[in-house]
CSV table of C-alpha atoms (C1' of nucleotides) in Angstrom, one decimal:
chain,number,residue,atom,x,y,z
A,1,UNK,CA,-51.7,47.3,-28.2
A,2,UNK,CA,-52.2,44.2,-30.3
A,3,UNK,CA,-55.9,44.8,-30.3
A,4,UNK,CA,-57.8,45.6,-33.4
A,5,UNK,CA,-58.5,49.2,-34.4
A,6,UNK,CA,-61.8,50.9,-35.4
A,7,UNK,CA,-61.7,51.4,-39.2
A,8,UNK,CA,-64.4,53.3,-41.1
A,9,UNK,CA,-65.2,53.0,-44.8
A,10,UNK,CA,-62.7,55.6,-45.8
A,11,UNK,CA,-59.9,53.8,-44.0
A,12,UNK,CA,-60.8,50.5,-45.6
A,13,UNK,CA,-61.0,52.0,-49.0
A,14,UNK,CA,-57.6,53.6,-48.5
A,15,UNK,CA,-56.0,50.3,-47.3
A,16,UNK,CA,-57.5,48.5,-50.3
A,17,UNK,CA,-56.1,50.9,-52.8
A,18,UNK,CA,-52.7,51.1,-51.1
A,19,UNK,CA,-52.4,47.3,-51.0
A,20,UNK,CA,-52.8,47.3,-54.8
A,21,UNK,CA,-50.2,50.0,-55.2
A,22,UNK,CA,-48.5,51.5,-52.2
A,23,UNK,CA,-47.3,54.4,-54.3
A,24,UNK,CA,-50.7,55.7,-55.2
A,25,UNK,CA,-50.5,59.5,-54.5
A,26,UNK,CA,-52.7,61.2,-51.9
A,27,UNK,CA,-54.2,63.1,-54.7
A,28,UNK,CA,-55.3,60.0,-56.6
A,29,UNK,CA,-56.5,58.3,-53.3
A,30,UNK,CA,-58.5,61.4,-52.6
A,31,UNK,CA,-60.1,61.3,-56.0
A,32,UNK,CA,-61.1,57.7,-55.7
A,33,UNK,CA,-62.3,57.8,-52.1
A,34,UNK,CA,-64.1,61.1,-52.4
A,35,UNK,CA,-62.3,63.1,-49.7
A,36,UNK,CA,-59.6,65.8,-49.8
A,37,UNK,CA,-55.9,64.9,-50.2
A,38,UNK,CA,-55.1,66.4,-46.9
A,39,UNK,CA,-57.7,64.1,-45.3
A,40,UNK,CA,-56.0,61.1,-46.9
A,41,UNK,CA,-52.7,62.1,-45.5
A,42,UNK,CA,-54.3,62.4,-42.0
A,43,UNK,CA,-55.9,59.0,-42.3
A,44,UNK,CA,-52.8,57.2,-43.6
A,45,UNK,CA,-50.6,58.9,-40.9
A,46,UNK,CA,-53.1,57.7,-38.3
A,47,UNK,CA,-53.1,54.2,-39.7
A,48,UNK,CA,-49.4,54.2,-39.6
A,49,UNK,CA,-49.2,55.5,-36.1
A,50,UNK,CA,-51.8,53.0,-34.8
A,51,UNK,CA,-49.7,50.2,-36.2
A,52,UNK,CA,-52.2,49.0,-38.9
A,53,UNK,CA,-49.7,50.0,-41.5
A,54,UNK,CA,-46.3,48.5,-40.6
A,55,UNK,CA,-44.4,49.7,-43.6
A,56,UNK,CA,-43.9,50.0,-47.3
A,57,UNK,CA,-42.0,47.1,-48.7
A,58,UNK,CA,-40.5,46.6,-52.1
A,59,UNK,CA,-41.6,43.4,-53.9
A,60,UNK,CA,-38.7,41.9,-55.8
A,61,UNK,CA,-38.5,39.0,-58.2
A,62,UNK,CA,-36.1,36.5,-56.7
A,63,UNK,CA,-35.5,34.8,-60.1
A,64,UNK,CA,-34.1,38.1,-61.4
A,65,UNK,CA,-31.7,38.2,-58.5
A,66,UNK,CA,-30.3,34.8,-59.4
A,67,UNK,CA,-32.5,32.9,-57.0
A,68,UNK,CA,-34.7,31.0,-59.3
A,69,UNK,CA,-35.5,28.1,-56.9
A,70,UNK,CA,-37.6,28.4,-53.8
A,71,UNK,CA,-38.4,25.9,-51.1
A,72,UNK,CA,-40.0,25.4,-47.8
A,73,UNK,CA,-38.0,23.6,-45.1
A,74,UNK,CA,-39.8,21.9,-42.2
A,75,UNK,CA,-37.4,21.8,-39.3
A,76,UNK,CA,-37.5,19.9,-36.0
A,77,UNK,CA,-35.4,21.5,-33.3
A,78,UNK,CA,-34.6,19.2,-30.4
A,79,UNK,CA,-34.7,19.8,-27.5
A,80,UNK,CA,-37.2,22.6,-28.2
A,81,UNK,CA,-36.0,24.9,-25.5
A,82,UNK,CA,-35.6,28.7,-25.3
A,83,UNK,CA,-31.9,28.6,-25.0
A,84,UNK,CA,-31.6,26.7,-28.2
A,85,UNK,CA,-34.4,28.1,-30.3
A,86,UNK,CA,-33.6,31.8,-29.8
A,87,UNK,CA,-30.1,31.5,-31.3
A,88,UNK,CA,-31.4,29.1,-34.0
A,89,UNK,CA,-34.0,31.5,-35.2
A,90,UNK,CA,-31.5,34.4,-35.2
A,91,UNK,CA,-29.0,32.3,-37.2
A,92,UNK,CA,-31.6,31.4,-39.8
A,93,UNK,CA,-32.9,34.9,-40.1
A,94,UNK,CA,-29.4,36.1,-40.9
A,95,UNK,CA,-29.0,33.7,-43.9
A,96,UNK,CA,-29.2,35.6,-47.1
A,97,UNK,CA,-31.3,32.7,-48.5
A,98,UNK,CA,-34.0,33.0,-45.9
A,99,UNK,CA,-37.2,34.9,-46.7
A,100,UNK,CA,-39.5,34.1,-43.8
A,101,UNK,CA,-39.4,31.9,-40.7
A,102,UNK,CA,-42.5,30.5,-38.9
A,103,UNK,CA,-42.6,29.0,-35.4
A,104,UNK,CA,-45.4,26.4,-35.6
A,105,UNK,CA,-47.5,24.0,-33.7
A,106,UNK,CA,-47.4,20.4,-34.9
A,107,UNK,CA,-44.7,17.9,-35.6
A,108,UNK,CA,-42.3,20.4,-37.2
A,109,UNK,CA,-41.2,23.3,-35.0
A,110,UNK,CA,-40.2,25.7,-37.8
A,111,UNK,CA,-41.0,26.3,-41.4
A,112,UNK,CA,-38.4,28.3,-43.3
A,113,UNK,CA,-39.1,29.8,-46.7
A,114,UNK,CA,-35.9,30.1,-48.7
A,115,UNK,CA,-34.8,31.3,-52.2
A,116,UNK,CA,-31.7,29.8,-53.7
A,117,UNK,CA,-29.8,29.8,-57.0
A,118,UNK,CA,-30.3,26.1,-57.9
A,119,UNK,CA,-30.5,22.5,-56.5
A,120,UNK,CA,-26.8,22.4,-55.6
A,121,UNK,CA,-27.3,25.6,-53.7
A,122,UNK,CA,-30.3,24.2,-51.9
A,123,UNK,CA,-28.4,21.0,-51.0
A,124,UNK,CA,-25.5,23.1,-49.6
A,125,UNK,CA,-27.9,25.2,-47.6
A,126,UNK,CA,-29.7,22.3,-46.0
A,127,UNK,CA,-26.5,20.4,-45.2
A,128,UNK,CA,-24.3,23.3,-44.0
A,129,UNK,CA,-26.8,25.5,-42.3
A,130,UNK,CA,-29.5,23.1,-41.1
A,131,UNK,CA,-28.6,19.5,-40.6
A,132,UNK,CA,-25.0,20.4,-39.6
A,133,UNK,CA,-26.4,22.2,-36.5
A,134,UNK,CA,-26.7,19.9,-33.4
A,135,UNK,CA,-30.1,21.2,-32.3
A,136,UNK,CA,-31.6,20.4,-35.7
A,137,UNK,CA,-33.1,16.9,-35.5
A,138,UNK,CA,-34.8,16.7,-38.9
A,139,UNK,CA,-35.3,18.8,-42.0
A,140,UNK,CA,-37.9,18.1,-44.7
A,141,UNK,CA,-37.5,19.9,-47.9
A,142,UNK,CA,-40.5,20.8,-50.1
A,143,UNK,CA,-39.9,22.6,-53.4
A,144,UNK,CA,-42.1,25.4,-54.5
A,145,UNK,CA,-43.6,25.0,-58.0
A,146,UNK,CA,-45.5,28.2,-57.9
A,147,UNK,CA,-46.8,30.7,-55.5
A,148,UNK,CA,-49.6,33.3,-55.4
A,149,UNK,CA,-50.1,36.3,-53.3
A,150,UNK,CA,-53.7,36.8,-52.3
A,151,UNK,CA,-56.1,39.7,-52.4
A,152,UNK,CA,-56.0,42.7,-50.1
A,153,UNK,CA,-56.1,41.8,-46.4
A,154,UNK,CA,-59.3,43.1,-44.9
A,155,UNK,CA,-61.1,42.8,-41.5
A,156,UNK,CA,-63.5,39.9,-41.0
A,157,UNK,CA,-66.9,40.6,-42.5
A,158,UNK,CA,-69.0,41.0,-39.3
A,159,UNK,CA,-67.1,44.3,-39.2
A,160,UNK,CA,-64.8,46.3,-36.9
A,161,UNK,CA,-64.0,45.8,-33.2
A,162,UNK,CA,-62.9,47.7,-30.1
A,163,UNK,CA,-59.8,50.1,-30.1
B,1,UNK,CA,-37.0,37.0,-69.4
B,2,UNK,CA,-36.8,35.2,-66.1
B,3,UNK,CA,-33.0,35.3,-66.3
B,4,UNK,CA,-31.1,37.2,-63.7
B,5,UNK,CA,-29.9,40.7,-64.3
B,6,UNK,CA,-26.5,42.3,-63.9
B,7,UNK,CA,-26.5,44.4,-60.8
B,8,UNK,CA,-23.6,46.6,-59.6
B,9,UNK,CA,-22.8,47.9,-56.1
B,10,UNK,CA,-25.1,50.9,-56.5
B,11,UNK,CA,-28.1,48.8,-57.6
B,12,UNK,CA,-27.6,46.5,-54.7
B,13,UNK,CA,-27.3,49.3,-52.2
B,14,UNK,CA,-30.4,50.9,-53.6
B,15,UNK,CA,-32.3,47.7,-53.3
B,16,UNK,CA,-31.1,47.1,-49.8
B,17,UNK,CA,-32.3,50.6,-48.7
B,18,UNK,CA,-35.6,50.4,-50.5
B,19,UNK,CA,-36.3,47.0,-49.0
B,20,UNK,CA,-36.2,48.6,-45.6
B,21,UNK,CA,-38.3,51.5,-46.6
B,22,UNK,CA,-39.7,51.6,-50.1
B,23,UNK,CA,-40.7,55.2,-49.7
B,24,UNK,CA,-37.2,56.5,-49.2
B,25,UNK,CA,-36.8,59.6,-51.4
B,26,UNK,CA,-34.3,59.7,-54.3
B,27,UNK,CA,-32.6,62.5,-52.4
B,28,UNK,CA,-32.0,60.4,-49.4
B,29,UNK,CA,-31.0,57.4,-51.4
B,30,UNK,CA,-28.5,59.5,-53.3
B,31,UNK,CA,-27.0,60.8,-50.0
B,32,UNK,CA,-26.6,57.3,-48.6
B,33,UNK,CA,-25.3,55.7,-51.8
B,34,UNK,CA,-23.1,58.6,-52.9
B,35,UNK,CA,-24.5,59.4,-56.3
B,36,UNK,CA,-26.8,62.1,-57.6
B,37,UNK,CA,-30.6,61.9,-57.1
B,38,UNK,CA,-31.2,61.8,-60.8
B,39,UNK,CA,-28.9,58.8,-61.1
B,40,UNK,CA,-30.9,57.0,-58.4
B,41,UNK,CA,-34.1,57.7,-60.4
B,42,UNK,CA,-32.4,56.3,-63.5
B,43,UNK,CA,-31.2,53.2,-61.7
B,44,UNK,CA,-34.5,52.5,-59.9
B,45,UNK,CA,-36.5,53.0,-63.2
B,46,UNK,CA,-34.2,50.5,-64.9
B,47,UNK,CA,-34.6,48.0,-62.0
B,48,UNK,CA,-38.3,48.5,-62.4
B,49,UNK,CA,-38.4,48.0,-66.1
B,50,UNK,CA,-36.1,45.0,-66.0
B,51,UNK,CA,-38.5,43.3,-63.6
B,52,UNK,CA,-36.3,43.1,-60.6
B,53,UNK,CA,-38.7,45.4,-58.8
B,54,UNK,CA,-42.2,44.0,-59.1
B,55,UNK,CA,-44.0,46.6,-57.1
B,56,UNK,CA,-44.5,48.4,-53.8
B,57,UNK,CA,-46.7,46.7,-51.3
B,58,UNK,CA,-48.1,47.8,-48.0
B,59,UNK,CA,-47.2,45.7,-45.1
B,60,UNK,CA,-50.2,45.5,-42.7
B,61,UNK,CA,-50.5,44.0,-39.2
B,62,UNK,CA,-53.3,41.3,-39.4
B,63,UNK,CA,-53.9,41.5,-35.7
B,64,UNK,CA,-54.8,45.1,-35.9
B,65,UNK,CA,-57.4,44.2,-38.6
B,66,UNK,CA,-59.1,41.8,-36.3
B,67,UNK,CA,-57.2,38.7,-37.6
B,68,UNK,CA,-55.2,37.8,-34.6
B,69,UNK,CA,-54.7,34.1,-35.4
B,70,UNK,CA,-52.6,32.8,-38.3
B,71,UNK,CA,-52.2,29.3,-39.6
B,72,UNK,CA,-50.7,27.2,-42.3
B,73,UNK,CA,-52.9,24.7,-44.0
B,74,UNK,CA,-51.3,21.7,-45.8
B,75,UNK,CA,-53.8,20.5,-48.4
B,76,UNK,CA,-53.9,17.4,-50.5
B,77,UNK,CA,-56.0,17.8,-53.7
B,78,UNK,CA,-57.1,14.5,-55.3
B,79,UNK,CA,-57.0,13.8,-58.2
B,80,UNK,CA,-54.1,16.3,-58.7
B,81,UNK,CA,-55.2,17.3,-62.2
B,82,UNK,CA,-55.2,20.7,-64.0
B,83,UNK,CA,-59.0,20.7,-64.4
B,84,UNK,CA,-59.4,20.5,-60.6
B,85,UNK,CA,-56.4,22.4,-59.3
B,86,UNK,CA,-56.9,25.5,-61.4
B,87,UNK,CA,-60.3,26.4,-60.0
B,88,UNK,CA,-59.2,25.2,-56.5
B,89,UNK,CA,-56.3,27.7,-56.4
B,90,UNK,CA,-58.6,30.5,-57.7
B,91,UNK,CA,-61.2,29.8,-55.1
B,92,UNK,CA,-58.7,29.8,-52.3
B,93,UNK,CA,-57.0,33.0,-53.6
B,94,UNK,CA,-60.4,34.7,-53.5
B,95,UNK,CA,-60.9,34.0,-49.8
B,96,UNK,CA,-60.4,37.1,-47.7
B,97,UNK,CA,-58.6,34.9,-45.1
B,98,UNK,CA,-55.9,33.7,-47.5
B,99,UNK,CA,-52.6,35.5,-47.6
B,100,UNK,CA,-50.4,33.2,-49.8
B,101,UNK,CA,-50.8,30.0,-51.6
B,102,UNK,CA,-47.9,27.7,-52.5
B,103,UNK,CA,-48.0,24.8,-54.9
B,104,UNK,CA,-45.5,22.3,-53.6
B,105,UNK,CA,-43.7,19.0,-54.2
B,106,UNK,CA,-44.1,16.4,-51.5
B,107,UNK,CA,-47.0,14.7,-49.8
B,108,UNK,CA,-49.1,17.9,-49.5
B,109,UNK,CA,-50.0,19.6,-52.8
B,110,UNK,CA,-50.7,23.1,-51.4
B,111,UNK,CA,-49.7,25.1,-48.5
B,112,UNK,CA,-52.1,28.0,-47.7
B,113,UNK,CA,-51.2,30.8,-45.2
B,114,UNK,CA,-54.3,32.2,-43.6
B,115,UNK,CA,-55.1,34.9,-41.1
B,116,UNK,CA,-58.4,34.5,-39.1
B,117,UNK,CA,-60.1,36.2,-36.2
B,118,UNK,CA,-60.0,33.2,-33.8
B,119,UNK,CA,-60.2,29.5,-33.4
B,120,UNK,CA,-63.9,29.3,-34.2
B,121,UNK,CA,-63.2,31.3,-37.4
B,122,UNK,CA,-60.4,28.9,-38.3
B,123,UNK,CA,-62.5,25.9,-37.7
B,124,UNK,CA,-65.3,27.4,-39.9
B,125,UNK,CA,-62.8,28.2,-42.7
B,126,UNK,CA,-61.3,24.7,-42.7
B,127,UNK,CA,-64.7,22.9,-42.7
B,128,UNK,CA,-66.6,25.2,-45.1
B,129,UNK,CA,-63.9,26.2,-47.6
B,130,UNK,CA,-61.5,23.2,-47.6
B,131,UNK,CA,-62.8,19.8,-46.4
B,132,UNK,CA,-66.2,20.6,-47.8
B,133,UNK,CA,-64.8,20.6,-51.3
B,134,UNK,CA,-64.8,17.3,-53.1
B,135,UNK,CA,-61.3,17.6,-54.5
B,136,UNK,CA,-59.7,18.2,-51.1
B,137,UNK,CA,-58.6,14.9,-49.7
B,138,UNK,CA,-56.9,16.1,-46.6
B,139,UNK,CA,-56.1,19.2,-44.6
B,140,UNK,CA,-53.6,19.5,-41.9
B,141,UNK,CA,-53.7,22.6,-39.8
B,142,UNK,CA,-50.6,24.1,-38.2
B,143,UNK,CA,-51.0,27.2,-36.0
B,144,UNK,CA,-48.4,30.0,-36.2
B,145,UNK,CA,-46.9,31.0,-32.9
B,146,UNK,CA,-44.7,33.7,-34.4
B,147,UNK,CA,-43.3,34.7,-37.6
B,148,UNK,CA,-40.2,36.7,-38.8
B,149,UNK,CA,-39.5,38.4,-42.0
B,150,UNK,CA,-35.8,38.0,-43.0
B,151,UNK,CA,-33.2,40.5,-44.2
B,152,UNK,CA,-33.1,42.1,-47.6
B,153,UNK,CA,-33.2,39.7,-50.5
B,154,UNK,CA,-29.8,39.8,-52.3
B,155,UNK,CA,-28.2,37.9,-55.1
B,156,UNK,CA,-26.0,34.8,-54.2
B,157,UNK,CA,-22.6,35.8,-52.9
B,158,UNK,CA,-20.4,34.5,-55.9
B,159,UNK,CA,-21.9,37.7,-57.5
B,160,UNK,CA,-24.0,38.6,-60.5
B,161,UNK,CA,-24.9,36.6,-63.7
B,162,UNK,CA,-25.8,37.1,-67.3
B,163,UNK,CA,-28.5,39.5,-68.6
C,1,DA,C1',-62.6,65.6,-38.1
C,2,DG,C1',-62.6,67.6,-42.8
C,3,DT,C1',-61.3,71.3,-46.2
C,4,DG,C1',-58.8,74.4,-49.6
C,5,DA,C1',-55.0,77.2,-50.5
C,6,DA,C1',-50.3,78.2,-49.9
C,7,DA,C1',-45.4,76.8,-49.0
C,8,DC,C1',-42.4,73.5,-49.6
C,9,DA,C1',-40.2,69.2,-51.1
C,10,DC,C1',-39.9,65.8,-54.4
C,11,DA,C1',-39.9,63.4,-58.9
C,12,DT,C1',-38.8,63.7,-63.4
C,13,DA,C1',-37.0,65.3,-68.0
C,14,DC,C1',-33.4,67.1,-70.3
C,15,DG,C1',-29.1,69.4,-71.7
C,16,DT,C1',-24.3,68.7,-70.6
C,17,DC,C1',-20.2,66.4,-69.7
D,1,DG,C1',-23.7,56.4,-67.8
D,2,DA,C1',-23.7,60.1,-64.4
D,3,DC,C1',-24.6,64.8,-63.3
D,4,DG,C1',-27.0,69.4,-62.3
D,5,DT,C1',-30.6,72.2,-63.1
D,6,DA,C1',-35.3,73.5,-64.3
D,7,DT,C1',-40.1,72.6,-64.0
D,8,DG,C1',-44.3,70.6,-63.0
D,9,DT,C1',-46.4,67.6,-59.6
D,10,DG,C1',-47.2,65.8,-55.1
D,11,DT,C1',-46.9,66.4,-50.1
D,12,DT,C1',-47.6,68.8,-46.1
D,13,DT,C1',-49.0,72.5,-43.2
D,14,DC,C1',-52.4,75.5,-41.3
D,15,DA,C1',-56.1,78.7,-40.6
D,16,DC,C1',-60.9,78.0,-41.1
D,17,DT,C1',-65.2,75.4,-40.8
DNA sequence: AGTGAAACACATACGTC
DNA sequence: GACGTATGTGTTTCACT
């Protein structure tokens, strides 16, 4: 189920194009890939059903929404036990400031990517939602100067694997 | 230009719905928000032009593409000067394994989110693309157990700001 | 599995309030 | 600024290959 899927050249071209603009029409996709629009629909539907395509997400500008400051919070949760970390993650995910939560190996158990209005807002968030919680042993705050999304995600070069 | 934008309840509802599924039709949006489809089009076009909506991106499952292992790399670039960090970031962005690059405050200059096939692939990536570069002083690798995307991004609760 | 044409739904522009 | 309608365009189905 979590195994990789066999993708041919057409699938890869479609994914590449759709990663640039997920709203490209099947008609345009067809023209660029060299197959019929109905074939594109078939392929994309299959990619969707096989779980390669998880969804179409809107990319927003946090600054335009009044969240001009972003930061990464490195968090130690002690003790690091299921009974504590489950509710911790759910609580953090529910914060309107949280964008992504990572559960990591290494000295910090979680990394939380947040978008806030300003420094005062960040301070409030850290003090009220993180260090105020008993299971949070330590929070390290790193501000984000700038961030870049990288090129289209593609399979490793030695090419595709088993279904 | 990077200032926040005035958003009313309708805009916020539309953004909320579209963040769940960016392909929701204007007809469906209209039904759920309680306005006419043409009004939805107007609103979304405006959100797009004002820069709140940056684009529509496909969300893929890296595991299904043969990239079952993800990691965060904390990188120190020394000396941390424009002439070195510009090309460094461009080189990293061009890697097919890279998903996102952050420029940070704190002891580590960059955080790079990568998706690789397996441990051997990760080791190769770190050795060949990071520590092999002269300007990279240190790389710390943290594996990702699990990751969660958080709820829709919304403006801070005290409500909207100036245009 | 891919195609082309036909049926349908949707996006979009515009006149009206 | 929101609405309803008209129209062209895109999506989706299906019989055929």
